[in-house]
Amino acid sequence: MYPFTYHKASSIEQAQALLDVSNDSKLLAGGQTLIPTLKQHLASPGTLVDIGKIESLRFIRVEKANVVIGAATPHAQVANDKNLVQKIPALASLVGKIGDPHVRNVGTIGGSVANNDPAADYPAACLALGATIRTDKRSISADDFFTGLFETALVEQEIIVEVAFPVPALAAYEKFPNPASRYALVGVFVAQVEAGVRVAVTGAGANGVFRMTEMESALVNDWSADALEGILPSVDSLLSDLHGAADYRAHLINVMAKRAIAQTC
Amino acid sequence: MKVSMRINGEQVSADIDETQLLAHFLRDNLNLTGTHIGCDTSQCGACVVHLNGRAVKSCTMLAAQADGADVTTIEGVQQNDELHPVQKAFRQHHALQCGFCTPGMIMAAIDIIENTDDLDEHDVREQLEGNICRCTGYQNIIAAILSAAKEMRG
């Protein structure tokens, strides 16, 4: 690892003050992506500000028609939360399949969402459920939040505080994990929320997570796997690499979407 | 920087480099070499220890992040000079060959047994996703964990 200075913050205010001290600082939450990145010499922040121990960022609460999850809440806690399992079982089940149990004991929702890995699971749930990402400065809708590969609408020194997920009438997530890395080669989250039918795809987009509006229109009239027959994304918008060519991913998106719908019927 | 944590029941304080990983702190500073490092990519699980009772990868955590925590390593699981039931089961079921992955497997297994209701073979296979063994083919590891679970639950 390249050298850095480490600071532990005990409150959001303290984290803000620590971030202000240097202009090459980075937030550390669970570190399940950041630490491996540092080990591989793929990042060299001058300062790490650890927000993983801020108690006020670790919670899951029901707030009107939303379930709100604190940014530093580890995946294992989210996956097993009784309220979440009851209100949005599809989300609890998605979180229970992130990484492996050791990663889930440490990795956090805030870290996953802020990193916006194109193969991460959480972004698909955020986009399909129409979640709101609340930071120390503002609220950002998931539609505006995920802007590209590892890119988000977050500005320098902005801290995610919590993510609010609307409770859907129906929802399901299906992923086809890469057999080696277990990251999503393709993951599809389908949901019926107040805003309508939403379908989000992770693992496959050349610009990261994206919505399949053509599938959404088909499902509005007919919520069935058959309604998705033949609906494929354009291969130009998909990743193509040694793990899967674009046309293979396009096919998988259709299959995963059908399986997700079938889960809810 | 200074860190202080409880390791296998004993309070430990040290002055460490801020970039030091928990795995290196345990091995290099405290000579607790039962915690193994089998990869450089956070995938193999040989370094698993318990942090406040839950299994974590000590190679994917700064020692600084564990400041104030309660850490248990493979050296800390035996009770009154007697092997932990999971250790005994690994021996009885021949759940290791070279033994390199074993400390991580046992730490993972204890967490699995203590934190899963109605544990069955499917659960064990799924929850061993973060631990890689290149020798055994897992079969005997799974048999050992199921047998230890039975014993630990009476």
CSV table of C-alpha atoms in Angstrom, one decimal:
chain,number,residue,atom,x,y,z
A,1,MET,CA,0.0,0.0,0.0
A,2,TYR,CA,1.1,3.5,-0.7
A,3,PRO,CA,1.4,5.5,2.6
A,4,PHE,CA,-1.7,7.4,3.9
A,5,THR,CA,-2.8,9.1,7.0
A,6,TYR,CA,-5.8,7.4,8.8
A,7,HIS,CA,-8.4,9.2,10.8
A,8,LYS,CA,-11.4,7.7,12.6
A,9,ALA,CA,-14.5,9.9,12.7
A,10,SER,CA,-17.0,9.5,15.4
A,11,SER,CA,-19.7,11.8,13.8
A,12,ILE,CA,-20.6,13.1,10.4
A,13,GLU,CA,-19.5,16.6,11.5
A,14,GLN,CA,-16.1,15.3,12.5
A,15,ALA,CA,-15.8,13.4,9.2
A,16,GLN,CA,-16.6,16.6,7.3
A,17,ALA,CA,-13.9,18.5,9.2
A,18,LEU,CA,-11.4,15.7,8.6
A,19,LEU,CA,-12.2,15.7,4.9
A,20,ASP,CA,-11.5,19.4,4.8
A,21,VAL,CA,-8.0,19.0,6.1
A,22,SER,CA,-6.5,17.7,2.8
A,23,ASN,CA,-7.6,17.7,-0.8
A,24,ASP,CA,-6.7,14.0,-1.5
A,25,SER,CA,-8.7,12.4,1.2
A,26,LYS,CA,-11.1,9.4,0.7
A,27,LEU,CA,-13.9,8.0,2.9
A,28,LEU,CA,-13.5,4.5,4.2
A,29,ALA,CA,-16.6,2.6,5.4
A,30,GLY,CA,-16.3,-1.2,5.4
A,31,GLY,CA,-13.4,-1.1,3.0
A,32,GLN,CA,-14.2,-4.4,1.3
A,33,THR,CA,-13.5,-2.8,-2.1
A,34,LEU,CA,-11.3,0.1,-1.0
A,35,ILE,CA,-8.7,-2.0,1.0
A,36,PRO,CA,-8.2,-4.5,-1.9
A,37,THR,CA,-7.9,-1.5,-4.2
A,38,LEU,CA,-5.2,0.0,-2.0
A,39,LYS,CA,-3.4,-3.4,-1.7
A,40,GLN,CA,-3.2,-3.6,-5.5
A,41,HIS,CA,-1.7,-0.1,-5.6
A,42,LEU,CA,-4.8,1.0,-7.7
A,43,ALA,CA,-5.5,4.1,-5.5
A,44,SER,CA,-3.3,6.3,-3.4
A,45,PRO,CA,-5.3,8.6,-1.2
A,46,GLY,CA,-3.3,10.8,1.1
A,47,THR,CA,-5.8,10.5,3.9
A,48,LEU,CA,-8.5,8.0,4.8
A,49,VAL,CA,-11.4,9.1,6.9
A,50,ASP,CA,-13.0,6.1,8.5
A,51,ILE,CA,-16.8,6.6,8.9
A,52,GLY,CA,-17.5,2.9,9.4
A,53,LYS,CA,-17.7,3.3,13.2
A,54,ILE,CA,-20.2,6.2,13.3
A,55,GLU,CA,-23.1,4.7,15.2
A,56,SER,CA,-25.7,7.1,13.9
A,57,LEU,CA,-25.0,5.8,10.4
A,58,ARG,CA,-25.8,2.1,11.3
A,59,PHE,CA,-29.6,1.5,11.3
A,60,ILE,CA,-32.5,0.2,9.4
A,61,ARG,CA,-35.8,2.0,10.1
A,62,VAL,CA,-39.3,2.1,8.5
A,63,GLU,CA,-40.3,5.6,7.6
A,64,LYS,CA,-43.9,5.9,6.2
A,65,ALA,CA,-43.8,4.0,2.8
A,66,ASN,CA,-40.0,3.7,2.9
A,67,VAL,CA,-37.3,1.5,4.5
A,68,VAL,CA,-34.3,3.7,5.2
A,69,ILE,CA,-30.9,2.2,5.7
A,70,GLY,CA,-28.0,4.0,7.3
A,71,ALA,CA,-24.9,4.4,5.1
A,72,ALA,CA,-22.5,2.4,7.4
A,73,THR,CA,-24.9,-0.5,8.0
A,74,PRO,CA,-23.2,-3.8,7.1
A,75,HIS,CA,-24.8,-6.1,4.5
A,76,ALA,CA,-25.2,-8.9,7.1
A,77,GLN,CA,-27.3,-6.7,9.3
A,78,VAL,CA,-29.4,-5.5,6.4
A,79,ALA,CA,-30.0,-9.0,5.0
A,80,ASN,CA,-31.3,-10.3,8.3
A,81,ASP,CA,-33.3,-7.3,9.4
A,82,LYS,CA,-36.8,-8.5,10.3
A,83,ASN,CA,-38.6,-5.3,9.1
A,84,LEU,CA,-36.8,-5.3,5.8
A,85,VAL,CA,-37.4,-9.1,5.2
A,86,GLN,CA,-41.1,-8.4,5.8
A,87,LYS,CA,-41.3,-5.1,3.8
A,88,ILE,CA,-38.9,-5.7,0.9
A,89,PRO,CA,-37.9,-9.3,0.9
A,90,ALA,CA,-36.3,-9.0,-2.6
A,91,LEU,CA,-33.9,-6.4,-1.3
A,92,ALA,CA,-33.0,-8.4,1.8
A,93,SER,CA,-32.4,-11.5,-0.4
A,94,LEU,CA,-30.2,-9.4,-2.8
A,95,VAL,CA,-28.1,-8.1,0.1
A,96,GLY,CA,-27.7,-11.7,1.5
A,97,LYS,CA,-26.0,-12.7,-1.8
A,98,ILE,CA,-23.4,-9.9,-2.0
A,99,GLY,CA,-19.9,-11.2,-1.9
A,100,ASP,CA,-19.4,-13.8,0.8
A,101,PRO,CA,-20.3,-14.0,4.5
A,102,HIS,CA,-17.1,-12.3,5.6
A,103,VAL,CA,-17.5,-9.5,3.2
A,104,ARG,CA,-21.1,-9.1,4.3
A,105,ASN,CA,-20.1,-8.7,7.9
A,106,VAL,CA,-18.0,-5.6,7.1
A,107,GLY,CA,-19.1,-4.1,3.7
A,108,THR,CA,-21.7,-1.3,3.8
A,109,ILE,CA,-24.5,0.0,1.7
A,110,GLY,CA,-23.0,3.5,1.5
A,111,GLY,CA,-19.7,2.1,0.3
A,112,SER,CA,-21.3,-0.1,-2.4
A,113,VAL,CA,-23.5,2.7,-3.7
A,114,ALA,CA,-20.8,5.3,-3.7
A,115,ASN,CA,-18.4,3.0,-5.5
A,116,ASN,CA,-21.0,2.2,-8.2
A,117,ASP,CA,-19.1,-0.9,-9.5
A,118,PRO,CA,-20.8,-1.9,-12.7
A,119,ALA,CA,-21.2,-5.4,-11.4
A,120,ALA,CA,-22.5,-4.5,-7.9
A,121,ASP,CA,-25.9,-5.6,-6.7
A,122,TYR,CA,-27.1,-2.6,-4.6
A,123,PRO,CA,-27.3,-0.2,-7.6
A,124,ALA,CA,-29.8,-2.4,-9.3
A,125,ALA,CA,-32.1,-2.3,-6.3
A,126,CYS,CA,-31.7,1.4,-5.9
A,127,LEU,CA,-32.6,2.1,-9.5
A,128,ALA,CA,-35.5,-0.4,-9.8
A,129,LEU,CA,-37.1,0.7,-6.5
A,130,GLY,CA,-36.6,4.4,-7.2
A,131,ALA,CA,-34.5,4.9,-4.0
A,132,THR,CA,-33.4,8.2,-2.8
A,133,ILE,CA,-29.7,8.6,-1.7
A,134,ARG,CA,-29.6,11.2,1.1
A,135,THR,CA,-26.3,12.9,1.7
A,136,ASP,CA,-25.0,15.4,4.2
A,137,LYS,CA,-25.8,18.1,1.6
A,138,ARG,CA,-29.0,17.0,-0.4
A,139,SER,CA,-31.2,14.2,-1.6
A,140,ILE,CA,-30.5,12.5,-4.9
A,141,SER,CA,-32.8,10.2,-6.8
A,142,ALA,CA,-31.3,6.9,-7.9
A,143,ASP,CA,-32.1,8.0,-11.5
A,144,ASP,CA,-29.7,11.0,-11.2
A,145,PHE,CA,-27.2,9.3,-8.9
A,146,PHE,CA,-25.6,6.6,-11.0
A,147,THR,CA,-23.8,8.4,-13.8
A,148,GLY,CA,-21.3,5.9,-15.3
A,149,LEU,CA,-18.8,3.2,-14.5
A,150,PHE,CA,-17.6,3.9,-10.9
A,151,GLU,CA,-19.1,7.4,-11.3
A,152,THR,CA,-21.9,9.0,-9.3
A,153,ALA,CA,-23.5,12.4,-8.8
A,154,LEU,CA,-21.6,12.8,-5.5
A,155,VAL,CA,-19.3,15.8,-5.4
A,156,GLU,CA,-16.0,16.0,-3.5
A,157,GLN,CA,-16.4,15.6,0.2
A,158,GLU,CA,-20.1,14.7,0.0
A,159,ILE,CA,-21.0,12.0,2.5
A,160,ILE,CA,-23.9,9.5,2.0
A,161,VAL,CA,-25.9,9.4,5.2
A,162,GLU,CA,-28.7,7.0,4.3
A,163,VAL,CA,-30.6,5.4,1.4
A,164,ALA,CA,-34.4,5.4,1.4
A,165,PHE,CA,-36.1,2.5,-0.5
A,166,PRO,CA,-39.9,2.8,-1.3
A,167,VAL,CA,-41.7,-0.4,-0.4
A,168,PRO,CA,-42.8,-2.0,-3.6
A,169,ALA,CA,-46.1,-3.9,-4.3
A,170,LEU,CA,-44.0,-6.6,-5.9
A,171,ALA,CA,-40.3,-7.0,-6.5
A,172,ALA,CA,-37.7,-9.6,-7.3
A,173,TYR,CA,-34.0,-9.9,-8.2
A,174,GLU,CA,-32.2,-12.6,-10.2
A,175,LYS,CA,-28.5,-12.7,-10.8
A,176,PHE,CA,-26.2,-14.8,-12.9
A,177,PRO,CA,-23.0,-14.7,-10.9
A,178,ASN,CA,-19.7,-14.8,-12.7
A,179,PRO,CA,-18.5,-18.4,-11.8
A,180,ALA,CA,-15.1,-17.1,-10.7
A,181,SER,CA,-15.6,-13.7,-9.0
A,182,ARG,CA,-19.3,-14.3,-8.0
A,183,TYR,CA,-20.0,-10.7,-9.0
A,184,ALA,CA,-23.1,-10.3,-11.2
A,185,LEU,CA,-22.3,-11.1,-14.8
A,186,VAL,CA,-25.9,-10.0,-15.2
A,187,GLY,CA,-28.4,-9.1,-12.4
A,188,VAL,CA,-32.0,-7.9,-13.1
A,189,PHE,CA,-34.2,-6.3,-10.4
A,190,VAL,CA,-37.9,-5.9,-11.3
A,191,ALA,CA,-40.3,-3.9,-9.2
A,192,GLN,CA,-43.8,-2.5,-9.1
A,193,VAL,CA,-43.6,0.8,-7.1
A,194,GLU,CA,-45.9,3.8,-6.9
A,195,ALA,CA,-43.9,5.4,-9.7
A,196,GLY,CA,-44.8,2.5,-11.9
A,197,VAL,CA,-43.0,-0.6,-13.2
A,198,ARG,CA,-39.3,-0.4,-13.1
A,199,VAL,CA,-36.6,-2.8,-14.4
A,200,ALA,CA,-32.9,-2.2,-13.6
A,201,VAL,CA,-29.9,-4.2,-14.9
A,202,THR,CA,-26.5,-4.5,-13.3
A,203,GLY,CA,-23.3,-6.3,-14.4
A,204,ALA,CA,-23.9,-5.7,-18.1
A,205,GLY,CA,-24.1,-2.0,-19.0
A,206,ALA,CA,-21.2,-0.3,-20.7
A,207,ASN,CA,-22.1,2.7,-18.5
A,208,GLY,CA,-23.0,0.7,-15.4
A,209,VAL,CA,-26.5,0.1,-14.0
A,210,PHE,CA,-29.3,1.0,-16.4
A,211,ARG,CA,-33.1,0.8,-16.8
A,212,MET,CA,-34.8,-1.4,-19.4
A,213,THR,CA,-37.7,0.9,-20.4
A,214,GLU,CA,-38.8,-1.4,-23.2
A,215,MET,CA,-39.4,-4.2,-20.6
A,216,GLU,CA,-41.1,-1.8,-18.3
A,217,SER,CA,-43.7,-0.8,-21.0
A,218,ALA,CA,-44.4,-4.4,-21.8
A,219,LEU,CA,-44.8,-5.3,-18.1
A,220,VAL,CA,-47.3,-2.4,-17.4
A,221,ASN,CA,-49.9,-4.2,-19.6
A,222,ASP,CA,-48.9,-7.8,-18.8
A,223,TRP,CA,-46.9,-8.6,-15.7
A,224,SER,CA,-45.7,-12.0,-17.0
A,225,ALA,CA,-42.5,-13.6,-18.1
A,226,ASP,CA,-44.1,-14.2,-21.6
A,227,ALA,CA,-44.5,-10.4,-22.0
A,228,LEU,CA,-40.7,-10.1,-22.1
A,229,GLU,CA,-40.3,-12.6,-25.0
A,230,GLY,CA,-37.8,-11.2,-27.5
A,231,ILE,CA,-37.1,-8.0,-25.6
A,232,LEU,CA,-33.3,-7.5,-25.6
A,233,PRO,CA,-31.2,-4.5,-25.1
A,234,SER,CA,-29.0,-3.1,-27.9
A,235,VAL,CA,-25.6,-4.8,-27.8
A,236,ASP,CA,-23.9,-1.5,-28.3
A,237,SER,CA,-24.9,-0.4,-24.8
A,238,LEU,CA,-23.4,-3.5,-23.1
A,239,LEU,CA,-20.1,-4.6,-21.7
A,240,SER,CA,-18.2,-7.1,-23.8
A,241,ASP,CA,-15.2,-8.8,-22.2
A,242,LEU,CA,-13.6,-12.2,-21.6
A,243,HIS,CA,-16.3,-13.0,-19.0
A,244,GLY,CA,-19.1,-12.6,-21.6
A,245,ALA,CA,-19.7,-11.1,-25.0
A,246,ALA,CA,-22.3,-8.4,-25.4
A,247,ASP,CA,-24.8,-10.6,-27.2
A,248,TYR,CA,-24.5,-13.3,-24.5
A,249,ARG,CA,-25.1,-10.7,-21.8
A,250,ALA,CA,-28.1,-9.4,-23.8
A,251,HIS,CA,-29.6,-12.9,-23.8
A,252,LEU,CA,-28.9,-13.3,-20.1
A,253,ILE,CA,-30.7,-10.1,-19.3
A,254,ASN,CA,-33.8,-11.4,-20.9
A,255,VAL,CA,-33.5,-14.7,-19.1
A,256,MET,CA,-32.8,-13.1,-15.7
A,257,ALA,CA,-35.7,-10.7,-16.2
A,258,LYS,CA,-38.1,-13.5,-17.0
A,259,ARG,CA,-36.9,-15.5,-14.0
A,260,ALA,CA,-37.4,-12.4,-11.7
A,261,ILE,CA,-40.9,-11.9,-13.0
A,262,ALA,CA,-41.7,-15.6,-12.6
A,263,GLN,CA,-40.6,-15.4,-8.9
A,264,THR,CA,-43.3,-12.9,-8.3
A,265,CYS,CA,-46.1,-14.7,-10.1
B,1,MET,CA,-0.5,5.6,15.3
B,2,LYS,CA,-1.5,3.9,18.5
B,3,VAL,CA,-4.1,1.1,18.5
B,4,SER,CA,-5.5,-0.9,21.3
B,5,MET,CA,-7.7,-4.0,21.1
B,6,ARG,CA,-8.6,-7.2,22.9
B,7,ILE,CA,-7.0,-10.2,21.3
B,8,ASN,CA,-8.0,-13.7,22.5
B,9,GLY,CA,-9.0,-12.2,25.8
B,10,GLU,CA,-5.9,-10.1,26.4
B,11,GLN,CA,-5.7,-6.3,26.0
B,12,VAL,CA,-3.0,-5.4,23.5
B,13,SER,CA,-1.7,-1.9,22.7
B,14,ALA,CA,0.8,-1.1,20.0
B,15,ASP,CA,2.3,1.7,17.9
B,16,ILE,CA,1.7,0.7,14.3
B,17,ASP,CA,2.0,2.0,10.7
B,18,GLU,CA,-1.4,3.3,9.6
B,19,THR,CA,-1.3,1.2,6.4
B,20,GLN,CA,-0.8,-2.1,8.4
B,21,LEU,CA,-3.4,-4.8,7.8
B,22,LEU,CA,-4.9,-6.6,10.7
B,23,ALA,CA,-3.5,-9.9,9.4
B,24,HIS,CA,0.0,-8.5,9.4
B,25,PHE,CA,-0.4,-7.0,12.8
B,26,LEU,CA,-1.5,-10.4,14.2
B,27,ARG,CA,1.3,-12.3,12.4
B,28,ASP,CA,4.2,-9.9,12.5
B,29,ASN,CA,3.7,-7.9,15.7
B,30,LEU,CA,2.0,-10.5,17.9
B,31,ASN,CA,3.5,-13.7,16.4
B,32,LEU,CA,-0.1,-15.1,16.0
B,33,THR,CA,0.9,-17.0,12.9
B,34,GLY,CA,-2.1,-19.3,12.9
B,35,THR,CA,-3.9,-16.6,10.9
B,36,HIS,CA,-2.7,-17.4,7.3
B,37,ILE,CA,-2.5,-15.2,4.2
B,38,GLY,CA,-3.3,-17.3,1.2
B,39,CYS,CA,-3.9,-14.7,-1.5
B,40,ASP,CA,-3.4,-11.1,-2.3
B,41,THR,CA,-6.9,-10.5,-3.6
B,42,SER,CA,-9.2,-10.9,-0.6
B,43,GLN,CA,-10.7,-14.1,-2.0
B,44,CYS,CA,-9.3,-17.1,-0.2
B,45,GLY,CA,-10.5,-16.7,3.5
B,46,ALA,CA,-7.3,-18.2,5.1
B,47,CYS,CA,-7.0,-15.1,7.2
B,48,VAL,CA,-10.5,-15.1,8.7
B,49,VAL,CA,-10.7,-14.1,12.4
B,50,HIS,CA,-13.6,-13.0,14.5
B,51,LEU,CA,-14.1,-9.2,15.1
B,52,ASN,CA,-16.6,-8.6,17.8
B,53,GLY,CA,-17.9,-12.2,17.3
B,54,ARG,CA,-18.3,-12.1,13.5
B,55,ALA,CA,-16.0,-13.7,10.8
B,56,VAL,CA,-14.0,-11.1,8.9
B,57,LYS,CA,-11.1,-11.2,6.5
B,58,SER,CA,-8.1,-9.8,8.5
B,59,CYS,CA,-6.3,-9.2,5.2
B,60,THR,CA,-9.0,-6.8,4.1
B,61,MET,CA,-9.1,-4.6,7.2
B,62,LEU,CA,-6.6,-2.2,8.5
B,63,ALA,CA,-5.4,-2.9,12.1
B,64,ALA,CA,-6.5,0.7,12.7
B,65,GLN,CA,-10.1,-0.2,11.8
B,66,ALA,CA,-10.0,-2.9,14.6
B,67,ASP,CA,-9.0,-0.4,17.2
B,68,GLY,CA,-11.1,-1.0,20.3
B,69,ALA,CA,-12.5,-4.2,19.0
B,70,ASP,CA,-12.6,-7.7,20.4
B,71,VAL,CA,-10.6,-10.0,18.2
B,72,THR,CA,-10.4,-13.8,18.3
B,73,THR,CA,-7.9,-15.8,16.2
B,74,ILE,CA,-7.5,-19.5,15.8
B,75,GLU,CA,-5.1,-19.5,18.8
B,76,GLY,CA,-7.9,-18.3,21.0
B,77,VAL,CA,-10.7,-20.8,20.3
B,78,GLN,CA,-9.6,-23.7,22.4
B,79,GLN,CA,-11.0,-23.8,25.9
B,80,ASN,CA,-9.2,-25.1,29.0
B,81,ASP,CA,-6.4,-26.7,26.9
B,82,GLU,CA,-9.1,-28.6,25.0
B,83,LEU,CA,-9.6,-28.3,21.3
B,84,HIS,CA,-12.8,-26.4,20.2
B,85,PRO,CA,-15.5,-28.8,19.0
B,86,VAL,CA,-15.0,-27.6,15.5
B,87,GLN,CA,-11.3,-28.3,15.7
B,88,LYS,CA,-12.0,-31.8,17.1
B,89,ALA,CA,-14.5,-32.4,14.3
B,90,PHE,CA,-12.0,-31.4,11.6
B,91,ARG,CA,-9.6,-33.9,13.0
B,92,GLN,CA,-12.2,-36.7,13.3
B,93,HIS,CA,-13.5,-36.2,9.8
B,94,HIS,CA,-10.1,-35.7,8.2
B,95,ALA,CA,-11.3,-32.2,7.0
B,96,LEU,CA,-7.8,-31.1,6.0
B,97,GLN,CA,-4.9,-32.2,4.0
B,98,CYS,CA,-2.2,-29.5,3.8
B,99,GLY,CA,-3.9,-27.5,6.5
B,100,PHE,CA,-3.2,-24.1,5.0
B,101,CYS,CA,-6.9,-23.1,4.8
B,102,THR,CA,-7.9,-24.7,8.0
B,103,PRO,CA,-7.6,-21.8,10.5
B,104,GLY,CA,-9.8,-19.7,8.2
B,105,MET,CA,-12.2,-22.6,7.7
B,106,ILE,CA,-12.5,-23.2,11.4
B,107,MET,CA,-13.1,-19.5,12.2
B,108,ALA,CA,-15.7,-19.3,9.4
B,109,ALA,CA,-17.3,-22.5,10.6
B,110,ILE,CA,-17.7,-21.3,14.2
B,111,ASP,CA,-19.5,-18.2,12.9
B,112,ILE,CA,-21.7,-20.3,10.6
B,113,ILE,CA,-22.7,-22.6,13.5
B,114,GLU,CA,-23.3,-19.8,16.0
B,115,ASN,CA,-25.3,-17.6,13.7
B,116,THR,CA,-27.4,-19.9,11.5
B,117,ASP,CA,-30.7,-21.3,12.6
B,118,ASP,CA,-31.5,-24.9,11.5
B,119,LEU,CA,-28.2,-25.4,9.8
B,120,ASP,CA,-28.2,-27.9,6.9
B,121,GLU,CA,-25.7,-29.0,4.3
B,122,HIS,CA,-26.9,-26.4,1.8
B,123,ASP,CA,-26.4,-23.6,4.3
B,124,VAL,CA,-22.9,-24.8,5.0
B,125,ARG,CA,-21.9,-25.1,1.4
B,126,GLU,CA,-23.4,-21.6,0.6
B,127,GLN,CA,-21.7,-20.0,3.6
B,128,LEU,CA,-18.3,-21.4,2.8
B,129,GLU,CA,-18.3,-19.3,-0.3
B,130,GLY,CA,-15.5,-17.1,1.1
B,131,ASN,CA,-13.1,-19.9,2.0
B,132,ILE,CA,-11.1,-21.7,-0.6
B,133,CYS,CA,-9.5,-25.2,-0.1
B,134,ARG,CA,-7.3,-26.6,-2.8
B,135,CYS,CA,-6.9,-30.1,-1.3
B,136,THR,CA,-10.1,-31.6,0.1
B,137,GLY,CA,-12.9,-31.0,-2.3
B,138,TYR,CA,-14.8,-29.6,0.7
B,139,GLN,CA,-16.7,-32.9,1.4
B,140,ASN,CA,-15.1,-33.7,4.7
B,141,ILE,CA,-15.0,-30.0,5.7
B,142,ILE,CA,-18.8,-29.9,5.4
B,143,ALA,CA,-19.2,-33.2,7.2
B,144,ALA,CA,-17.0,-31.9,10.1
B,145,ILE,CA,-19.0,-28.6,10.4
B,146,LEU,CA,-22.3,-30.4,10.4
B,147,SER,CA,-21.0,-32.8,13.0
B,148,ALA,CA,-19.6,-30.0,15.2
B,149,ALA,CA,-22.9,-28.1,14.9
B,150,LYS,CA,-24.7,-31.2,16.2
B,151,GLU,CA,-22.4,-31.5,19.1
B,152,MET,CA,-22.4,-27.7,20.0
B,153,ARG,CA,-26.2,-27.6,20.0
B,154,GLY,CA,-26.4,-30.8,22.1
